[in-house]
Amino acid sequence: MLLTNFKPDRTGKKPLYLQIADFIKEQIRLGLVTPGMRLPSVRDLSAALHLSRTTTETCYSRLTAEGYLVSKPQSGYFVADLQVPKQLPRELPSGSTRPAARYDFANNYVDGTAFPSIIWRRHIGQALKEKAALTGYGEPQGEPALREALADYSHRARGVVCAADQIVISAGVQSLFVILAALLQDRLFHTAPQIAWERPGFPQGEEIFRRQGWDIARFDTETLDTVQARLLYVSPSNPYKGRSLTPDLRRRLLRWTLERDGYILEDDYNGEFRYFTTPVSSLQGMGDGEHIVYLGSFSRLLFPSLRISYMVLPPGLLPDYRRIGRLYNQTSSTIEQLALASFIREGNLRRHVKKLRRLYRRKADLLQQALARHFGSRVQILAYESGLHMRISVDSPWDPQEAARRAEAAGVRVLPVPGGQDVPFSRSGNRFRTEILLSFAGISETDIAPAVARLATAWK
Amino acid sequence: MLLTNFKPDRTGKKPLYLQIADFIKEQIRLGLVTPGMRLPSVRDLSAALHLSRTTTETCYSRLTAEGYLVSKPQSGYFVADLQVPKQLPRELPSGSTRPAARYDFANNYVDGTAFPSIIWRRHIGQALKEKAALTGYGEPQGEPALREALADYSHRARGVVCAADQIVISAGVQSLFVILAALLQDRLFHTAPQIAWERPGFPQGEEIFRRQGWDIARFDTETLDTVQARLLYVSPSNPYKGRSLTPDLRRRLLRWTLERDGYILEDDYNGEFRYFTTPVSSLQGMGDGEHIVYLGSFSRLLFPSLRISYMVLPPGLLPDYRRIGRLYNQTSSTIEQLALASFIREGNLRRHVKKLRRLYRRKADLLQQALARHFGSRVQILAYESGLHMRISVDSPWDPQEAARRAEAAGVRVLPVPGGQDVPFSRSGNRFRTEILLSFAGISETDIAPAVARLATAWK
């Protein structure tokens, strides 16, 4: 061991004995000192490196406590046989590094220009003063102040009928599904739980149920009556659909819950955004209060990096939740929960949603105009009455994947609408009706027209 | 329907047509109007309530879109048959409402007096300025800035050897387990995955693995060699143990990973706290780098309401993580991740941990002195060399549960150490060696002596 290679750092940030210990560990890790080797005596090492004997002794006893050295009475310290191959630096497999496109119609971002940062910072500052709330783990169900604010907000904005006690808060809808999959399995099934997922599905959500042993079936409006499962997932504002449930389907869904004594997970993602009418209110508020679990989120209302979602449990599920809920720690930051509570209480959320609705309406109009100008009748707008996406169909010789590749080569990223059985695209002669989804939330107003111009070139 | 009961709110916060729509929905919900009933014509309702016809028409068409009404040409609007029982307000089953004790040795809190709120607020404020980071969903793996800071911090403070690319950030250790259970099942097993959990276990952690189909076994130091599973969970600073792994056990664990090609989950909860020596470094840094998943958390280092935990994956697991990781959305707030990154970079975490270590050391001393004064030789301190808990054994006629009940009646909450096979308590004659855990993190320095005095009275 070349202990003479050791260079002490005397700035005092790290005690000397730790510096030597780390140096010796590194030598072991690199295989430069080998099991069974005897280390210099405390006296010799101290003399060689001009250290006090206490420093050397502390270093050796720490390495012994950690298992790197073994102390043998009368004969000194030896390198333990860890039987561990030496750790060499290695190349790590790297993550995907897809370069950013010049124009992005494929992202999940929100428009940051609208976000009231200064107001939000004030609410965060207030929350940071509530020491008592910060030093504990917080309520597993979520901060009471936020649950009160959400019961009120979801009623006003989405027609949800509930008490604060029915609300469970979590960091994202997946964490809510972890709890729901457990809760509903105990409630509905003993073995072989099954959930019927509305087409086209939601991979991140299904992953949680599948990993917890659920079988995933699919359904759509036409196949509702043949569903065998006692649990349905619907997402009325899913971007791939882009339109809300018809009045008839709403009534059929409610009847289904009663006839089967089944449950519906109503994921109200983007439910606040409708441009031509005020948003249709939630199914939850229309039901008997016992068969619909309502799920809300703030990803699109404030910003996606704020990880706060919530669900409204029917009163009949609360005893089960009380039993297992304490096994699930709260995942959402207490400070952000408290900040959101006062942000909502003071009416900031209502005002912000209003502003966003105007902004997104304006963008949707710009996008529609640009498409008409560059494509004329070659593009058909299939849906954009809700949400932050526009689904279009382009008359082209390519399937959606290929059309997306050509767009990306021209600097514009778009989302191909998955073909196959979920959303078929039709072919007539040598031309396809190519379905594409354009998300306009994360693109600026001034970028919309030039981006569509590039699409027109790419899809000429 | 007594539409004359309708009282419009003319403050302008809510459009009039929505007010009427909500009023009608409420009547339907309460069963005051019944399916099939015909509503007043647009003309009649407008006249009766002094509304414009547009207002009434908008109200009716909204209720039709939502499915509450059905419009029949030439004959008007009728209440739809929802076949839903009316929703009456009902009493909710309430959560547990155990009153607070005067002195609490049983909580999971941290000492808030030490927390540098002003510095933290500054870092939050800086993070809020990074608009680009806030408007997206953030990296599923965690913000790169924080992963860089953690790779550096975990190396300096805990001897962890890793690159930032190996780190995955999440809101709490449970969310990490959701990913790990999926990742390791794919890696190690096709069916019947099994994990051996170090006694006395960790209910919230086991819940996640169990719900994802894992079988949970138990082991301790003595039974390590008989473990059948290829995955072990160890928590070297578990409060119920209160002592770190012996050098011999550390070497045996490392050998076990190599002999079985098995994995260890090393949960380093509280690993930073040792009072008599500097903390023993992580197992991870001692291994070959491929068999130990290191788990760290900031619940005790900063405050529990900050939901940031992380894990270090071996390079060999990264390809699997790249495959399934994108199915798991990030749960931790981006703002708090960015704030923590700069907080660590500027050395604030290192300084804060130093301060906490002094504070908790002082509290441990106060507690030890008070116990000696009031109980003398009746109390034996079993362990407090690490962590924020002291495990004691009291000479008493009660089992731990009964001793805890008596303490609580005297205004002091303590944690009985579970008896049975995990941690036996012995009985000699009519006296027990009653084992109790005292958590001193969340109790103030000045409260320690009076709380112990009350315990002495309760356990006389």
PDB file of C-alpha atoms in Angstrom, chain A residues 13-14 17-18 22 25-26 29 62 64-70 80-87 90 92-96 108-113 115 117 120-121 124-125 128-129 131-138 155-156 159 161 163 165-166 171-175 178 181-183 185-186 202-204 207-208 211-213 245-247 250-251 254-255 258-259 269 278-282 284-290 299-300 303-307 315-316 318-319 322-324 326-336 350, chain B residues 13-14 17-18 22 25-26 29 62 64-70 80-87 90 92-96 108-113 115 117 120-121 124-125 128-129 131-138 155-156 159 161 163 165-166 171-175 178 181-183 185-186 202-204 207-208 211-213 245-247 250-251 254-255 258-259 269 278-282 284-290 299-300 303-307 315-316 318-319 322-324 326-336 350:
ATOM      1  CA  LYS A  13     -13.579  20.407   6.301  1.00  0.00           C
ATOM      2  CA  LYS A  14     -13.074  16.683   6.812  1.00  0.00           C
ATOM      3  CA  TYR A  17      -8.718  10.318  10.368  1.00  0.00           C
ATOM      4  CA  LEU A  18     -11.647  10.148   7.913  1.00  0.00           C
ATOM      5  CA  ASP A  22     -11.345   6.895   2.909  1.00  0.00           C
ATOM      6  CA  LYS A  25     -10.974   2.104   1.521  1.00  0.00           C
ATOM      7  CA  GLU A  26     -10.268   3.360  -1.948  1.00  0.00           C
ATOM      8  CA  ARG A  29     -11.839  -1.036  -3.574  1.00  0.00           C
ATOM      9  CA  ARG A  62     -13.479   3.026  12.340  1.00  0.00           C
ATOM     10  CA  THR A  64     -12.622  -2.153  11.889  1.00  0.00           C
ATOM     11  CA  ALA A  65     -16.175  -1.152  12.875  1.00  0.00           C
ATOM     12  CA  GLU A  66     -17.085  -0.961   9.209  1.00  0.00           C
ATOM     13  CA  GLY A  67     -15.668  -4.405   8.534  1.00  0.00           C
ATOM     14  CA  TYR A  68     -12.778  -3.389   6.273  1.00  0.00           C
ATOM     15  CA  LEU A  69     -10.114  -4.339   8.810  1.00  0.00           C
ATOM     16  CA  VAL A  70      -9.828  -7.092  11.369  1.00  0.00           C
ATOM     17  CA  ALA A  80     -10.488  -8.332   5.986  1.00  0.00           C
ATOM     18  CA  ASP A  81     -11.409 -10.837   3.318  1.00  0.00           C
ATOM     19  CA  LEU A  82     -14.516  -9.243   1.850  1.00  0.00           C
ATOM     20  CA  GLN A  83     -14.500 -11.681  -1.089  1.00  0.00           C
ATOM     21  CA  VAL A  84     -15.795  -8.777  -3.102  1.00  0.00           C
ATOM     22  CA  PRO A  85     -14.430  -8.197  -6.600  1.00  0.00           C
ATOM     23  CA  LYS A  86     -12.763  -4.831  -6.944  1.00  0.00           C
ATOM     24  CA  GLN A  87     -15.024  -2.003  -8.077  1.00  0.00           C
ATOM     25  CA  ARG A  90     -17.452   1.620 -15.694  1.00  0.00           C
ATOM     26  CA  LEU A  92     -23.128   3.418 -17.431  1.00  0.00           C
ATOM     27  CA  PRO A  93     -25.887   2.618 -19.873  1.00  0.00           C
ATOM     28  CA  SER A  94     -27.287   6.040 -20.535  1.00  0.00           C
ATOM     29  CA  GLY A  95     -30.892   7.126 -20.615  1.00  0.00           C
ATOM     30  CA  SER A  96     -32.688   8.195 -23.738  1.00  0.00           C
ATOM     31  CA  ASN A 108     -47.136  17.440 -21.730  1.00  0.00           C
ATOM     32  CA  TYR A 109     -46.074  20.878 -20.648  1.00  0.00           C
ATOM     33  CA  VAL A 110     -48.285  23.766 -19.637  1.00  0.00           C
ATOM     34  CA  ASP A 111     -47.923  27.352 -20.693  1.00  0.00           C
ATOM     35  CA  GLY A 112     -45.648  28.842 -18.064  1.00  0.00           C
ATOM     36  CA  THR A 113     -46.267  32.431 -19.092  1.00  0.00           C
ATOM     37  CA  PHE A 115     -48.470  31.033 -14.022  1.00  0.00           C
ATOM     38  CA  SER A 117     -45.317  32.808  -9.652  1.00  0.00           C
ATOM     39  CA  TRP A 120     -47.596  31.272  -5.457  1.00  0.00           C
ATOM     40  CA  ARG A 121     -44.317  32.229  -3.785  1.00  0.00           C
ATOM     41  CA  ILE A 124     -45.324  29.000  -0.096  1.00  0.00           C
ATOM     42  CA  GLY A 125     -43.755  31.553   2.230  1.00  0.00           C
ATOM     43  CA  LEU A 128     -43.206  27.648   5.579  1.00  0.00           C
ATOM     44  CA  LYS A 129     -44.122  29.556   8.722  1.00  0.00           C
ATOM     45  CA  LYS A 131     -43.643  24.936  11.828  1.00  0.00           C
ATOM     46  CA  ALA A 132     -45.940  22.490  13.578  1.00  0.00           C
ATOM     47  CA  ALA A 133     -47.169  21.189  10.242  1.00  0.00           C
ATOM     48  CA  LEU A 134     -43.667  20.761   8.854  1.00  0.00           C
ATOM     49  CA  THR A 135     -41.973  18.838  11.647  1.00  0.00           C
ATOM     50  CA  GLY A 136     -44.405  15.904  11.501  1.00  0.00           C
ATOM     51  CA  TYR A 137     -45.158  13.426   8.747  1.00  0.00           C
ATOM     52  CA  GLY A 138     -48.502  15.088   8.074  1.00  0.00           C
ATOM     53  CA  HIS A 155     -68.108  21.318  -5.916  1.00  0.00           C
ATOM     54  CA  ARG A 156     -68.059  24.788  -7.441  1.00  0.00           C
ATOM     55  CA  GLY A 159     -70.155  19.700  -9.407  1.00  0.00           C
ATOM     56  CA  VAL A 161     -70.604  16.357  -4.002  1.00  0.00           C
ATOM     57  CA  ALA A 163     -67.178  16.206   2.423  1.00  0.00           C
ATOM     58  CA  ASP A 165     -63.360  13.581   5.024  1.00  0.00           C
ATOM     59  CA  GLN A 166     -63.898  11.733   1.743  1.00  0.00           C
ATOM     60  CA  ALA A 171     -48.461  13.046  -5.273  1.00  0.00           C
ATOM     61  CA  GLY A 172     -49.903  12.114  -8.633  1.00  0.00           C
ATOM     62  CA  VAL A 173     -52.653   9.806  -9.734  1.00  0.00           C
ATOM     63  CA  GLN A 174     -50.379   6.743  -9.698  1.00  0.00           C
ATOM     64  CA  SER A 175     -49.933   6.977  -5.922  1.00  0.00           C
ATOM     65  CA  VAL A 178     -51.599   2.182  -5.496  1.00  0.00           C
ATOM     66  CA  ALA A 181     -55.980  -1.075  -6.227  1.00  0.00           C
ATOM     67  CA  ALA A 182     -55.502  -2.373  -2.666  1.00  0.00           C
ATOM     68  CA  LEU A 183     -58.749  -0.902  -1.333  1.00  0.00           C
ATOM     69  CA  GLN A 185     -59.409  -5.525  -4.307  1.00  0.00           C
ATOM     70  CA  ASP A 186     -60.262  -6.057  -0.652  1.00  0.00           C
ATOM     71  CA  PHE A 202     -53.494   4.925 -19.841  1.00  0.00           C
ATOM     72  CA  PRO A 203     -50.224   2.951 -19.581  1.00  0.00           C
ATOM     73  CA  GLN A 204     -48.988   4.518 -16.313  1.00  0.00           C
ATOM     74  CA  GLU A 207     -49.107  -0.541 -14.817  1.00  0.00           C
ATOM     75  CA  ILE A 208     -50.063   0.017 -11.165  1.00  0.00           C
ATOM     76  CA  ARG A 211     -48.483  -5.036 -10.928  1.00  0.00           C
ATOM     77  CA  GLN A 212     -50.922  -5.410  -8.054  1.00  0.00           C
ATOM     78  CA  GLY A 213     -52.384  -8.462  -9.722  1.00  0.00           C
ATOM     79  CA  LEU A 245     -69.277  11.867 -22.606  1.00  0.00           C
ATOM     80  CA  THR A 246     -72.632  12.129 -24.330  1.00  0.00           C
ATOM     81  CA  PRO A 247     -75.646  12.664 -22.086  1.00  0.00           C
ATOM     82  CA  ARG A 250     -73.485   9.435 -18.795  1.00  0.00           C
ATOM     83  CA  ARG A 251     -76.877   7.955 -17.944  1.00  0.00           C
ATOM     84  CA  LEU A 254     -74.720   5.566 -13.872  1.00  0.00           C
ATOM     85  CA  ARG A 255     -77.222   2.787 -14.514  1.00  0.00           C
ATOM     86  CA  LEU A 258     -76.414   0.382  -9.950  1.00  0.00           C
ATOM     87  CA  GLU A 259     -77.261  -2.740 -11.945  1.00  0.00           C
ATOM     88  CA  TYR A 269     -57.868  15.084 -15.946  1.00  0.00           C
ATOM     89  CA  THR A 278     -68.723  25.838 -19.773  1.00  0.00           C
ATOM     90  CA  PRO A 279     -67.342  22.462 -18.725  1.00  0.00           C
ATOM     91  CA  VAL A 280     -69.810  19.647 -18.270  1.00  0.00           C
ATOM     92  CA  SER A 281     -69.827  18.762 -14.588  1.00  0.00           C
ATOM     93  CA  SER A 282     -68.557  15.524 -13.098  1.00  0.00           C
ATOM     94  CA  GLN A 284     -69.681  11.859  -9.512  1.00  0.00           C
ATOM     95  CA  GLY A 285     -72.127  14.608  -8.581  1.00  0.00           C
ATOM     96  CA  MET A 286     -74.821  12.940 -10.651  1.00  0.00           C
ATOM     97  CA  GLY A 287     -74.582   9.475  -9.099  1.00  0.00           C
ATOM     98  CA  ASP A 288     -75.887   8.122  -5.816  1.00  0.00           C
ATOM     99  CA  GLY A 289     -72.627   9.082  -4.117  1.00  0.00           C
ATOM    100  CA  GLU A 290     -71.603   5.472  -3.470  1.00  0.00           C
ATOM    101  CA  SER A 299     -50.865  19.112 -13.319  1.00  0.00           C
ATOM    102  CA  ARG A 300     -52.621  21.171 -15.958  1.00  0.00           C
ATOM    103  CA  PHE A 303     -47.973  23.265 -13.254  1.00  0.00           C
ATOM    104  CA  PRO A 304     -47.087  19.604 -13.728  1.00  0.00           C
ATOM    105  CA  SER A 305     -44.118  19.784 -11.382  1.00  0.00           C
ATOM    106  CA  LEU A 306     -46.511  20.452  -8.500  1.00  0.00           C
ATOM    107  CA  ARG A 307     -47.333  16.917  -7.547  1.00  0.00           C
ATOM    108  CA  PRO A 315     -68.602   7.137   2.114  1.00  0.00           C
ATOM    109  CA  GLY A 316     -69.081   3.364   1.923  1.00  0.00           C
ATOM    110  CA  LEU A 318     -64.184   5.004   4.049  1.00  0.00           C
ATOM    111  CA  PRO A 319     -64.147   2.221   6.682  1.00  0.00           C
ATOM    112  CA  ARG A 322     -59.432   3.853   7.551  1.00  0.00           C
ATOM    113  CA  ARG A 323     -58.193   0.301   7.916  1.00  0.00           C
ATOM    114  CA  ILE A 324     -55.485   0.317   5.243  1.00  0.00           C
ATOM    115  CA  ARG A 326     -52.364   4.377   7.505  1.00  0.00           C
ATOM    116  CA  LEU A 327     -50.138   1.860   5.698  1.00  0.00           C
ATOM    117  CA  TYR A 328     -49.619   4.423   2.923  1.00  0.00           C
ATOM    118  CA  ASN A 329     -47.503   7.414   3.830  1.00  0.00           C
ATOM    119  CA  GLN A 330     -48.448  10.751   2.365  1.00  0.00           C
ATOM    120  CA  THR A 331     -46.394  11.427  -0.772  1.00  0.00           C
ATOM    121  CA  SER A 332     -47.307  15.061  -1.353  1.00  0.00           C
ATOM    122  CA  SER A 333     -45.210  17.846   0.178  1.00  0.00           C
ATOM    123  CA  THR A 334     -46.942  19.388   3.217  1.00  0.00           C
ATOM    124  CA  ILE A 335     -45.710  22.861   2.331  1.00  0.00           C
ATOM    125  CA  GLU A 336     -47.176  22.665  -1.150  1.00  0.00           C
ATOM    126  CA  ARG A 350     -60.553  30.161  -9.915  1.00  0.00           C
TER     127      ARG A 350
ATOM    128  CA  LYS B  13     -69.333  35.465  -9.195  1.00  0.00           C
ATOM    129  CA  LYS B  14     -71.342  32.640 -10.743  1.00  0.00           C
ATOM    130  CA  TYR B  17     -77.719  30.056 -15.704  1.00  0.00           C
ATOM    131  CA  LEU B  18     -75.301  27.952 -13.640  1.00  0.00           C
ATOM    132  CA  ASP B  22     -77.273  23.812  -9.834  1.00  0.00           C
ATOM    133  CA  LYS B  25     -79.721  19.455  -9.928  1.00  0.00           C
ATOM    134  CA  GLU B  26     -80.022  19.803  -6.168  1.00  0.00           C
ATOM    135  CA  ARG B  29     -80.590  14.884  -6.042  1.00  0.00           C
ATOM    136  CA  ARG B  62     -76.354  22.432 -20.121  1.00  0.00           C
ATOM    137  CA  THR B  64     -79.325  18.204 -21.169  1.00  0.00           C
ATOM    138  CA  ALA B  65     -75.623  17.882 -22.057  1.00  0.00           C
ATOM    139  CA  GLU B  66     -74.941  16.574 -18.591  1.00  0.00           C
ATOM    140  CA  GLY B  67     -77.724  14.017 -18.865  1.00  0.00           C
ATOM    141  CA  TYR B  68     -80.044  15.400 -16.188  1.00  0.00           C
ATOM    142  CA  LEU B  69     -82.713  16.453 -18.694  1.00  0.00           C
ATOM    143  CA  VAL B  70     -83.994  14.978 -21.928  1.00  0.00           C
ATOM    144  CA  ALA B  80     -84.236  12.039 -17.211  1.00  0.00           C
ATOM    145  CA  ASP B  81     -84.632   8.712 -15.490  1.00  0.00           C
ATOM    146  CA  LEU B  82     -81.231   8.355 -13.869  1.00  0.00           C
ATOM    147  CA  GLN B  83     -82.457   5.440 -11.765  1.00  0.00           C
ATOM    148  CA  VAL B  84     -80.185   6.797  -9.098  1.00  0.00           C
ATOM    149  CA  PRO B  85     -81.422   6.861  -5.506  1.00  0.00           C
ATOM    150  CA  LYS B  86     -81.515  10.333  -4.094  1.00  0.00           C
ATOM    151  CA  GLN B  87     -78.362  11.480  -2.325  1.00  0.00           C
ATOM    152  CA  ARG B  90     -75.198  11.356   5.828  1.00  0.00           C
ATOM    153  CA  LEU B  92     -69.428   9.951   7.700  1.00  0.00           C
ATOM    154  CA  PRO B  93     -67.452   7.389   9.640  1.00  0.00           C
ATOM    155  CA  SER B  94     -64.791   9.532  11.253  1.00  0.00           C
ATOM    156  CA  GLY B  95     -61.067   8.894  11.442  1.00  0.00           C
ATOM    157  CA  SER B  96     -59.211   8.097  14.620  1.00  0.00           C
ATOM    158  CA  ASN B 108     -42.055  10.474  14.479  1.00  0.00           C
ATOM    159  CA  TYR B 109     -41.478  14.189  14.503  1.00  0.00           C
ATOM    160  CA  VAL B 110     -38.215  16.024  14.208  1.00  0.00           C
ATOM    161  CA  ASP B 111     -37.070  18.937  16.316  1.00  0.00           C
ATOM    162  CA  GLY B 112     -38.326  21.961  14.382  1.00  0.00           C
ATOM    163  CA  THR B 113     -36.314  24.451  16.395  1.00  0.00           C
ATOM    164  CA  PHE B 115     -34.579  23.857  10.997  1.00  0.00           C
ATOM    165  CA  SER B 117     -36.377  27.983   7.565  1.00  0.00           C
ATOM    166  CA  TRP B 120     -34.696  26.977   2.978  1.00  0.00           C
ATOM    167  CA  ARG B 121     -37.125  29.681   1.888  1.00  0.00           C
ATOM    168  CA  ILE B 124     -37.338  27.592  -2.669  1.00  0.00           C
ATOM    169  CA  GLY B 125     -37.516  31.150  -3.988  1.00  0.00           C
ATOM    170  CA  LEU B 128     -39.443  29.061  -8.323  1.00  0.00           C
ATOM    171  CA  LYS B 129     -37.586  31.250 -10.781  1.00  0.00           C
ATOM    172  CA  LYS B 131     -39.764  28.437 -15.100  1.00  0.00           C
ATOM    173  CA  ALA B 132     -38.615  25.894 -17.651  1.00  0.00           C
ATOM    174  CA  ALA B 133     -38.274  23.264 -14.953  1.00  0.00           C
ATOM    175  CA  LEU B 134     -41.709  23.947 -13.503  1.00  0.00           C
ATOM    176  CA  THR B 135     -43.865  23.825 -16.611  1.00  0.00           C
ATOM    177  CA  GLY B 136     -42.912  20.249 -17.501  1.00  0.00           C
ATOM    178  CA  TYR B 137     -43.477  16.987 -15.672  1.00  0.00           C
ATOM    179  CA  GLY B 138     -39.799  16.802 -14.788  1.00  0.00           C
ATOM    180  CA  HIS B 155     -20.417   9.665  -1.021  1.00  0.00           C
ATOM    181  CA  ARG B 156     -19.054  12.194   1.467  1.00  0.00           C
ATOM    182  CA  GLY B 159     -19.471   6.386   1.692  1.00  0.00           C
ATOM    183  CA  VAL B 161     -20.118   4.945  -4.477  1.00  0.00           C
ATOM    184  CA  ALA B 163     -22.863   8.179 -10.416  1.00  0.00           C
ATOM    185  CA  ASP B 165     -27.253   8.319 -13.403  1.00  0.00           C
ATOM    186  CA  GLN B 166     -27.750   5.545 -10.854  1.00  0.00           C
ATOM    187  CA  ALA B 171     -41.602  11.085  -2.721  1.00  0.00           C
ATOM    188  CA  GLY B 172     -40.936   8.674   0.113  1.00  0.00           C
ATOM    189  CA  VAL B 173     -39.504   5.216   0.288  1.00  0.00           C
ATOM    190  CA  GLN B 174     -42.862   3.564  -0.502  1.00  0.00           C
ATOM    191  CA  SER B 175     -42.910   5.065  -3.990  1.00  0.00           C
ATOM    192  CA  VAL B 178     -43.400   0.391  -5.956  1.00  0.00           C
ATOM    193  CA  ALA B 181     -40.856  -4.455  -6.538  1.00  0.00           C
ATOM    194  CA  ALA B 182     -41.618  -4.296 -10.272  1.00  0.00           C
ATOM    195  CA  LEU B 183     -37.962  -4.023 -11.325  1.00  0.00           C
ATOM    196  CA  GLN B 185     -39.533  -9.147  -9.908  1.00  0.00           C
ATOM    197  CA  ASP B 186     -38.733  -8.885 -13.614  1.00  0.00           C
ATOM    198  CA  PHE B 202     -41.489  -2.325   8.411  1.00  0.00           C
ATOM    199  CA  PRO B 203     -45.261  -2.565   7.791  1.00  0.00           C
ATOM    200  CA  GLN B 204     -45.501   0.275   5.233  1.00  0.00           C
ATOM    201  CA  GLU B 207     -47.427  -3.651   2.287  1.00  0.00           C
ATOM    202  CA  ILE B 208     -46.087  -2.490  -1.090  1.00  0.00           C
ATOM    203  CA  ARG B 211     -49.650  -6.100  -2.712  1.00  0.00           C
ATOM    204  CA  GLN B 212     -47.401  -6.585  -5.729  1.00  0.00           C
ATOM    205  CA  GLY B 213     -47.487 -10.324  -5.135  1.00  0.00           C
ATOM    206  CA  LEU B 245     -24.470  -3.871  12.019  1.00  0.00           C
ATOM    207  CA  THR B 246     -21.444  -5.564  13.508  1.00  0.00           C
ATOM    208  CA  PRO B 247     -18.319  -5.719  11.310  1.00  0.00           C
ATOM    209  CA  ARG B 250     -21.449  -6.593   7.366  1.00  0.00           C
ATOM    210  CA  ARG B 251     -18.933  -9.022   5.886  1.00  0.00           C
ATOM    211  CA  LEU B 254     -21.621  -8.967   1.425  1.00  0.00           C
ATOM    212  CA  ARG B 255     -20.584 -12.582   1.079  1.00  0.00           C
ATOM    213  CA  LEU B 258     -22.021 -12.964  -3.966  1.00  0.00           C
ATOM    214  CA  GLU B 259     -22.721 -16.570  -3.025  1.00  0.00           C
ATOM    215  CA  TYR B 269     -32.949   5.660   7.430  1.00  0.00           C
ATOM    216  CA  THR B 278     -18.888   9.138  13.515  1.00  0.00           C
ATOM    217  CA  PRO B 279     -21.458   7.146  11.577  1.00  0.00           C
ATOM    218  CA  VAL B 280     -20.407   3.829  10.146  1.00  0.00           C
ATOM    219  CA  SER B 281     -20.524   4.169   6.383  1.00  0.00           C
ATOM    220  CA  SER B 282     -22.937   2.397   4.079  1.00  0.00           C
ATOM    221  CA  GLN B 284     -23.216  -0.154  -0.508  1.00  0.00           C
ATOM    222  CA  GLY B 285     -19.782   1.444  -0.735  1.00  0.00           C
ATOM    223  CA  MET B 286     -18.196  -1.737   0.540  1.00  0.00           C
ATOM    224  CA  GLY B 287     -19.757  -4.148  -1.937  1.00  0.00           C
ATOM    225  CA  ASP B 288     -18.956  -4.894  -5.546  1.00  0.00           C
ATOM    226  CA  GLY B 289     -21.372  -2.187  -6.672  1.00  0.00           C
ATOM    227  CA  GLU B 290     -23.780  -4.637  -8.293  1.00  0.00           C
ATOM    228  CA  SER B 299     -37.413  12.839   6.599  1.00  0.00           C
ATOM    229  CA  ARG B 300     -35.137  13.070   9.605  1.00  0.00           C
ATOM    230  CA  PHE B 303     -38.262  17.619   7.978  1.00  0.00           C
ATOM    231  CA  PRO B 304     -40.627  14.730   7.404  1.00  0.00           C
ATOM    232  CA  SER B 305     -43.099  16.825   5.435  1.00  0.00           C
ATOM    233  CA  LEU B 306     -40.463  17.254   2.709  1.00  0.00           C
ATOM    234  CA  ARG B 307     -41.155  14.138   0.688  1.00  0.00           C
ATOM    235  CA  PRO B 315     -25.431  -0.284 -12.926  1.00  0.00           C
ATOM    236  CA  GLY B 316     -26.610  -3.766 -13.880  1.00  0.00           C
ATOM    237  CA  LEU B 318     -30.207   0.339 -15.096  1.00  0.00           C
ATOM    238  CA  PRO B 319     -31.239  -1.250 -18.419  1.00  0.00           C
ATOM    239  CA  ARG B 322     -34.755   2.413 -18.413  1.00  0.00           C
ATOM    240  CA  ARG B 323     -37.337  -0.011 -19.733  1.00  0.00           C
ATOM    241  CA  ILE B 324     -39.974   0.355 -16.991  1.00  0.00           C
ATOM    242  CA  ARG B 326     -40.917   5.826 -17.703  1.00  0.00           C
ATOM    243  CA  LEU B 327     -44.106   4.068 -16.593  1.00  0.00           C
ATOM    244  CA  TYR B 328     -43.666   5.653 -13.176  1.00  0.00           C
ATOM    245  CA  ASN B 329     -44.259   9.378 -12.986  1.00  0.00           C
ATOM    246  CA  GLN B 330     -42.079  11.394 -10.668  1.00  0.00           C
ATOM    247  CA  THR B 331     -43.856  11.920  -7.334  1.00  0.00           C
ATOM    248  CA  SER B 332     -41.537  14.465  -5.755  1.00  0.00           C
ATOM    249  CA  SER B 333     -42.138  18.189  -6.249  1.00  0.00           C
ATOM    250  CA  THR B 334     -39.712  19.679  -8.792  1.00  0.00           C
ATOM    251  CA  ILE B 335     -39.411  22.909  -6.828  1.00  0.00           C
ATOM    252  CA  GLU B 336     -38.416  21.077  -3.681  1.00  0.00           C
ATOM    253  CA  ARG B 350     -23.757  19.211   5.996  1.00  0.00           C
TER     254      ARG B 350
END
